[in-house]
GROMACS .gro file of C-alpha atoms in nm:
model
  304
    1MET     CA    1   0.027  -0.013   0.007
    2SER     CA    2   0.102   0.320  -0.132
    3THR     CA    3   0.161   0.609   0.112
    4THR     CA    4   0.051   0.965  -0.020
    5VAL     CA    5   0.209   1.275   0.085
    6THR     CA    6   0.030   1.579   0.082
    7LYS     CA    7   0.126   1.929   0.035
    8GLU     CA    8   0.002   2.242   0.248
    9ARG     CA    9  -0.054   2.564   0.150
   10THR     CA   10   0.114   2.804   0.379
   11GLY     CA   11   0.162   3.125   0.185
   12PRO     CA   12   0.181   3.275  -0.174
   13GLY     CA   13   0.392   3.028  -0.360
   14GLN     CA   14   0.504   2.842  -0.019
   15GLN     CA   15   0.399   2.478   0.035
   16ARG     CA   16   0.478   2.268   0.327
   17ALA     CA   17   0.515   1.884   0.337
   18VAL     CA   18   0.235   1.701   0.576
   19PRO     CA   19   0.304   1.366   0.720
   20PRO     CA   20   0.069   1.092   0.615
   21ARG     CA   21  -0.209   1.039   0.852
   22THR     CA   22  -0.226   0.687   1.088
   23PRO     CA   23  -0.537   0.505   0.983
   24ALA     CA   24  -0.787   0.548   1.266
   25GLY     CA   25  -0.805   0.136   1.318
   26ALA     CA   26  -0.409   0.099   1.340
   27ARG     CA   27  -0.182   0.035   1.564
   28ARG     CA   28   0.175   0.110   1.670
   29ARG     CA   29   0.392  -0.171   1.668
   30PRO     CA   30   0.516  -0.250   1.992
   31TRP     CA   31   0.898  -0.152   2.019
   32ILE     CA   32   0.973  -0.546   2.065
   33SER     CA   33   0.766  -0.816   1.937
   34GLY     CA   34   0.790  -1.166   1.871
   35ALA     CA   35   1.069  -1.449   2.022
   36PRO     CA   36   1.263  -1.199   2.168
   37ARG     CA   37   0.940  -1.041   2.349
   38ARG     CA   38   0.822  -1.382   2.481
   39ALA     CA   39   1.185  -1.450   2.585
   40LEU     CA   40   1.192  -1.122   2.779
   41THR     CA   41   0.842  -1.203   2.919
   42GLY     CA   42   0.950  -1.519   3.027
   43GLY     CA   43   1.246  -1.401   3.197
   44ALA     CA   44   1.068  -1.110   3.397
   45ALA     CA   45   0.813  -1.395   3.489
   46LEU     CA   46   1.089  -1.646   3.594
   47VAL     CA   47   1.260  -1.376   3.818
   48TRP     CA   48   0.949  -1.287   3.991
   49THR     CA   49   0.903  -1.608   4.065
   50ALA     CA   50   1.215  -1.692   4.235
   51LEU     CA   51   1.221  -1.347   4.449
   52VAL     CA   52   0.882  -1.515   4.618
   53VAL     CA   53   0.938  -1.840   4.614
   54VAL     CA   54   1.316  -1.872   4.718
   55PRO     CA   55   1.266  -1.669   5.036
   56VAL     CA   56   1.008  -1.902   5.122
   57TYR     CA   57   1.196  -2.218   5.047
   58TRP     CA   58   1.468  -2.085   5.243
   59LEU     CA   59   1.241  -2.010   5.545
   60VAL     CA   60   1.125  -2.367   5.576
   61VAL     CA   61   1.458  -2.546   5.485
   62THR     CA   62   1.658  -2.331   5.757
   63SER     CA   63   1.354  -2.418   6.001
   64LEU     CA   64   1.468  -2.809   5.954
   65ARG     CA   65   1.791  -2.786   6.040
   66SER     CA   66   2.023  -2.822   6.339
   67ARG     CA   67   2.214  -2.534   6.457
   68THR     CA   68   2.525  -2.665   6.349
   69ASP     CA   69   2.410  -2.762   6.015
   70PHE     CA   70   2.254  -2.403   5.975
   71THR     CA   71   2.628  -2.293   5.974
   72THR     CA   72   2.813  -2.559   5.725
   73ASP     CA   73   2.552  -2.665   5.504
   74SER     CA   74   2.486  -2.491   5.168
   75PRO     CA   75   2.167  -2.245   5.242
   76LEU     CA   76   1.937  -2.329   4.954
   77ALA     CA   77   2.070  -2.712   4.984
   78LEU     CA   78   1.808  -2.942   5.128
   79PRO     CA   79   1.878  -3.033   5.477
   80GLY     CA   80   2.094  -3.343   5.509
   81ARG     CA   81   1.952  -3.456   5.874
   82PRO     CA   82   1.599  -3.264   5.860
   83THR     CA   83   1.498  -3.246   6.244
   84LEU     CA   84   1.199  -3.081   6.392
   85ASP     CA   85   1.360  -3.040   6.735
   86ASN     CA   86   1.321  -2.625   6.663
   87TYR     CA   87   0.921  -2.638   6.644
   88LYS     CA   88   0.957  -2.844   6.912
   89THR     CA   89   1.154  -2.574   7.090
   90VAL     CA   90   0.946  -2.323   7.000
   91LEU     CA   91   0.622  -2.504   7.122
   92ASP     CA   92   0.776  -2.600   7.435
   93GLY     CA   93   0.788  -2.219   7.521
   94ASP     CA   94   0.550  -1.942   7.539
   95PHE     CA   95   0.454  -1.970   7.168
   96ALA     CA   96   0.101  -2.063   7.258
   97THR     CA   97   0.071  -1.767   7.495
   98TYR     CA   98   0.226  -1.532   7.197
   99LEU     CA   99  -0.053  -1.682   6.952
  100LEU     CA  100  -0.312  -1.620   7.180
  101ASN     CA  101  -0.242  -1.267   7.232
  102SER     CA  102  -0.227  -1.185   6.847
  103VAL     CA  103  -0.520  -1.357   6.791
  104VAL     CA  104  -0.703  -1.171   7.070
  105VAL     CA  105  -0.573  -0.837   6.948
  106THR     CA  106  -0.618  -0.890   6.578
  107VAL     CA  107  -0.970  -1.006   6.602
  108GLY     CA  108  -1.034  -0.722   6.837
  109ALA     CA  109  -0.876  -0.443   6.585
  110VAL     CA  110  -1.036  -0.579   6.293
  111VAL     CA  111  -1.420  -0.604   6.435
  112LEU     CA  112  -1.394  -0.242   6.539
  113THR     CA  113  -1.239  -0.132   6.230
  114VAL     CA  114  -1.462  -0.300   6.021
  115ALA     CA  115  -1.795  -0.187   6.189
  116ALA     CA  116  -1.681   0.162   6.254
  117ALA     CA  117  -1.575   0.167   5.887
  118LEU     CA  118  -1.884   0.040   5.779
  119MET     CA  119  -2.095   0.293   5.960
  120ALA     CA  120  -1.897   0.570   5.860
  121SER     CA  121  -1.917   0.510   5.502
  122PHE     CA  122  -2.256   0.426   5.503
  123SER     CA  123  -2.317   0.812   5.657
  124ILE     CA  124  -2.069   0.924   5.379
  125VAL     CA  125  -2.276   0.761   5.097
  126ARG     CA  126  -2.615   0.795   5.198
  127TYR     CA  127  -2.622   1.166   5.290
  128THR     CA  128  -2.423   1.380   5.001
  129ASN     CA  129  -2.373   1.679   5.219
  130SER     CA  130  -2.116   1.906   5.285
  131TRP     CA  131  -2.052   1.747   5.613
  132SER     CA  132  -2.008   1.387   5.505
  133ARG     CA  133  -1.744   1.523   5.214
  134LEU     CA  134  -1.581   1.689   5.492
  135SER     CA  135  -1.560   1.360   5.697
  136PHE     CA  136  -1.402   1.156   5.415
  137ARG     CA  137  -1.153   1.410   5.329
  138MET     CA  138  -1.053   1.350   5.678
  139TYR     CA  139  -1.026   1.023   5.660
  140LEU     CA  140  -0.817   1.039   5.354
  141LEU     CA  141  -0.602   1.272   5.509
  142GLY     CA  142  -0.514   1.012   5.779
  143LEU     CA  143  -0.379   0.814   5.520
  144ALA     CA  144  -0.075   1.055   5.488
  145ILE     CA  145   0.021   1.031   5.891
  146PRO     CA  146   0.277   0.808   5.899
  147LEU     CA  147   0.251   0.559   6.230
  148GLN     CA  148   0.626   0.689   6.327
  149ALA     CA  149   0.523   1.034   6.350
  150VAL     CA  150   0.234   0.997   6.628
  151ILE     CA  151   0.370   0.715   6.794
  152ILE     CA  152   0.455   0.955   7.092
  153PRO     CA  153   0.163   1.123   7.159
  154VAL     CA  154  -0.031   0.750   7.141
  155TYR     CA  155   0.229   0.612   7.392
  156LEU     CA  156   0.167   0.948   7.629
  157LEU     CA  157  -0.233   0.930   7.558
  158ILE     CA  158  -0.211   0.527   7.643
  159ILE     CA  159  -0.064   0.628   7.958
  160ARG     CA  160  -0.279   0.902   8.085
  161MET     CA  161  -0.562   0.622   8.046
  162ASP     CA  162  -0.392   0.373   8.217
  163MET     CA  163  -0.408   0.106   7.947
  164TYR     CA  164  -0.027   0.041   7.916
  165ASP     CA  165   0.119  -0.299   7.869
  166SER     CA  166  -0.206  -0.431   7.818
  167LEU     CA  167  -0.371  -0.551   7.465
  168LEU     CA  168  -0.624  -0.334   7.463
  169ALA     CA  169  -0.356  -0.068   7.463
  170ILE     CA  170  -0.244  -0.239   7.114
  171VAL     CA  171  -0.642  -0.307   6.983
  172LEU     CA  172  -0.764   0.063   6.983
  173PRO     CA  173  -0.388   0.226   6.793
  174SER     CA  174  -0.423  -0.031   6.554
  175ALA     CA  175  -0.807   0.006   6.443
  176ALA     CA  176  -0.762   0.391   6.457
  177PHE     CA  177  -0.468   0.359   6.196
  178ALA     CA  178  -0.667   0.089   6.025
  179LEU     CA  179  -0.994   0.308   5.994
  180PRO     CA  180  -0.854   0.523   5.676
  181ILE     CA  181  -0.817   0.278   5.429
  182THR     CA  182  -1.083   0.051   5.535
  183VAL     CA  183  -1.355   0.350   5.514
  184MET     CA  184  -1.203   0.428   5.146
  185ILE     CA  185  -1.226   0.091   5.021
  186LEU     CA  186  -1.582   0.065   5.161
  187VAL     CA  187  -1.719   0.413   5.029
  188SER     CA  188  -1.582   0.304   4.694
  189PHE     CA  189  -1.796   0.003   4.695
  190LEU     CA  190  -2.112   0.124   4.862
  191ARG     CA  191  -2.090   0.418   4.569
  192ASP     CA  192  -2.197   0.160   4.333
  193ILE     CA  193  -2.509   0.076   4.472
  194PRO     CA  194  -2.818   0.196   4.322
  195ARG     CA  195  -2.974   0.490   4.455
  196SER     CA  196  -3.315   0.332   4.398
  197LEU     CA  197  -3.254   0.075   4.644
  198PHE     CA  198  -3.225   0.331   4.903
  199GLU     CA  199  -3.524   0.488   4.789
  200ALA     CA  200  -3.729   0.176   4.791
  201MET     CA  201  -3.657   0.104   5.134
  202ILE     CA  202  -3.721   0.480   5.261
  203VAL     CA  203  -4.081   0.460   5.108
  204ASP     CA  204  -4.133   0.117   5.263
  205GLY     CA  205  -4.016   0.309   5.591
  206ALA     CA  206  -3.723   0.183   5.651
  207GLY     CA  207  -3.450   0.381   5.877
  208ASP     CA  208  -3.090   0.433   5.853
  209TRP     CA  209  -3.025   0.134   6.076
  210ARG     CA  210  -3.217  -0.094   5.879
  211MET     CA  211  -3.114   0.011   5.576
  212LEU     CA  212  -2.756  -0.035   5.720
  213PHE     CA  213  -2.797  -0.399   5.832
  214SER     CA  214  -3.093  -0.496   5.590
  215LEU     CA  215  -2.942  -0.391   5.223
  216VAL     CA  216  -2.562  -0.234   5.288
  217ALA     CA  217  -2.418  -0.509   5.500
  218PRO     CA  218  -2.519  -0.805   5.290
  219MET     CA  219  -2.451  -0.600   4.944
  220ALA     CA  220  -2.110  -0.510   5.107
  221ARG     CA  221  -2.017  -0.882   5.221
  222PRO     CA  222  -1.738  -0.929   4.958
  223ALA     CA  223  -1.577  -0.530   5.029
  224LEU     CA  224  -1.635  -0.648   5.434
  225MET     CA  225  -1.434  -0.966   5.380
  226THR     CA  226  -1.182  -0.831   5.162
  227VAL     CA  227  -1.080  -0.510   5.414
  228ALA     CA  228  -1.119  -0.766   5.693
  229VAL     CA  229  -0.861  -1.005   5.588
  230TYR     CA  230  -0.650  -0.662   5.458
  231ASP     CA  231  -0.667  -0.533   5.845
  232GLY     CA  232  -0.621  -0.819   5.992
  233LEU     CA  233  -0.296  -0.889   5.818
  234GLN     CA  234  -0.179  -0.545   5.888
  235VAL     CA  235  -0.244  -0.586   6.246
  236TRP     CA  236  -0.084  -0.942   6.265
  237ASN     CA  237   0.215  -0.839   6.122
  238GLY     CA  238   0.219  -0.507   6.352
  239PHE     CA  239   0.519  -0.472   6.547
  240LEU     CA  240   0.595  -0.074   6.678
  241PHE     CA  241   0.282  -0.072   6.865
  242PRO     CA  242   0.325  -0.404   7.050
  243LEU     CA  243   0.724  -0.288   7.122
  244ILE     CA  244   0.631   0.075   7.249
  245LEU     CA  245   0.304   0.021   7.402
  246THR     CA  246   0.360  -0.321   7.643
  247GLN     CA  247   0.628  -0.454   7.811
  248SER     CA  248   0.572  -0.735   8.005
  249GLY     CA  249   0.616  -1.073   7.831
  250ASP     CA  250   0.314  -1.234   7.887
  251LYS     CA  251   0.147  -0.947   7.699
  252ALA     CA  252   0.346  -0.989   7.364
  253VAL     CA  253   0.255  -1.084   7.012
  254LEU     CA  254   0.430  -1.301   6.768
  255PRO     CA  255   0.603  -1.053   6.571
  256LEU     CA  256   0.751  -0.901   6.920
  257ALA     CA  257   0.801  -1.280   7.050
  258LEU     CA  258   1.036  -1.309   6.754
  259THR     CA  259   1.299  -1.094   6.893
  260LEU     CA  260   1.309  -1.336   7.219
  261TYR     CA  261   1.519  -1.596   7.057
  262ARG     CA  262   1.810  -1.357   7.000
  263GLY     CA  263   2.052  -1.461   7.315
  264GLN     CA  264   2.360  -1.313   7.454
  265PHE     CA  265   2.644  -1.421   7.175
  266GLY     CA  266   2.378  -1.486   6.852
  267ILE     CA  267   2.062  -1.564   6.757
  268ASP     CA  268   1.901  -1.899   6.714
  269VAL     CA  269   1.812  -1.866   6.323
  270PRO     CA  270   1.652  -2.228   6.278
  271ALA     CA  271   1.423  -2.146   6.579
  272THR     CA  272   1.349  -1.813   6.469
  273MET     CA  273   1.254  -1.958   6.103
  274ALA     CA  274   1.036  -2.235   6.313
  275ALA     CA  275   0.835  -1.942   6.509
  276VAL     CA  276   0.794  -1.737   6.167
  277VAL     CA  277   0.655  -2.052   5.994
  278LEU     CA  278   0.432  -2.133   6.276
  279SER     CA  279   0.299  -1.785   6.309
  280THR     CA  280   0.228  -1.773   5.963
  281LEU     CA  281  -0.014  -2.048   5.925
  282PRO     CA  282  -0.302  -1.881   6.112
  283MET     CA  283  -0.336  -1.633   5.845
  284LEU     CA  284  -0.257  -1.888   5.562
  285ALA     CA  285  -0.566  -2.076   5.671
  286VAL     CA  286  -0.790  -1.789   5.698
  287PHE     CA  287  -0.682  -1.665   5.368
  288LEU     CA  288  -0.761  -2.011   5.228
  289LEU     CA  289  -1.097  -2.031   5.368
  290ALA     CA  290  -1.186  -1.646   5.299
  291LYS     CA  291  -1.044  -1.686   4.916
  292ARG     CA  292  -1.353  -1.682   4.737
  293GLN     CA  293  -1.506  -1.361   4.911
  294LEU     CA  294  -1.169  -1.170   4.907
  295VAL     CA  295  -1.166  -1.233   4.510
  296ALA     CA  296  -1.534  -1.138   4.467
  297GLY     CA  297  -1.428  -0.833   4.648
  298LEU     CA  298  -1.096  -0.733   4.461
  299THR     CA  299  -1.277  -0.777   4.161
  300ALA     CA  300  -1.635  -0.631   4.207
  301GLY     CA  301  -1.521  -0.290   4.081
  302PHE     CA  302  -1.416  -0.439   3.739
  303SER     CA  303  -1.753  -0.648   3.712
  304LYS     CA  304  -1.959  -0.352   3.769
   0.00000   0.00000   0.00000
């Protein structure tokens, strides 16, 4: 197909060449295509898989080594004499207490966060006035505040409220800092609910509480499950609040308890890795049980 170059008259006796126009349906060719592109994509996928799989593999393999084999064997080699002594050492200690503390803190913070965020998001979506818009902006402003910037005021407030060295001292700040992102996600989801459904319930004489529990909560179940898993993961892995706001060992949670395997002359790395493996199992089980609801919540915005 030949390409025609047209000329545009710009003045008396002057003409300027105009480049040919690209057809509307034509696409630009990628800068790399064919076999090189497939090789590049496959290589990138292989590198990404290695970055994800190798640390997990090293974690599990190290937890099955003895301290002597850890210092002599290759880091990525299979253990020559696998042992479960590290898991026995962890379970014979206070791991059950740390696990229970983490479960209490995570469940308490998630329940408070999801309940408060659902009511706040419903009011923001339900009442489209200046106050609801202002409150939504205030929640968004909370996303810009780093945790480290307010840890001293939070510490002083916990001391003033006489809650220092208690699990409640971890639950309340964790729920407060998880609230902004939870409200943002739920507001984005609730705005997709047709206004006609709210109007129909108003005609039926339903109040705000009935609308919240009969309409909003059932329809927002995938989003609620998504934010619950996300917030639970953040609280479960939280380290700064337990470090600053607790002191006694019986109030320690799992991320803080991992530092207890550091001795005077070194770190028991295999036992620490065994504790890490055990600490990931509860959240992994929650993810597998809630996988369907989680995927539905993440893809809800694309299916509308």
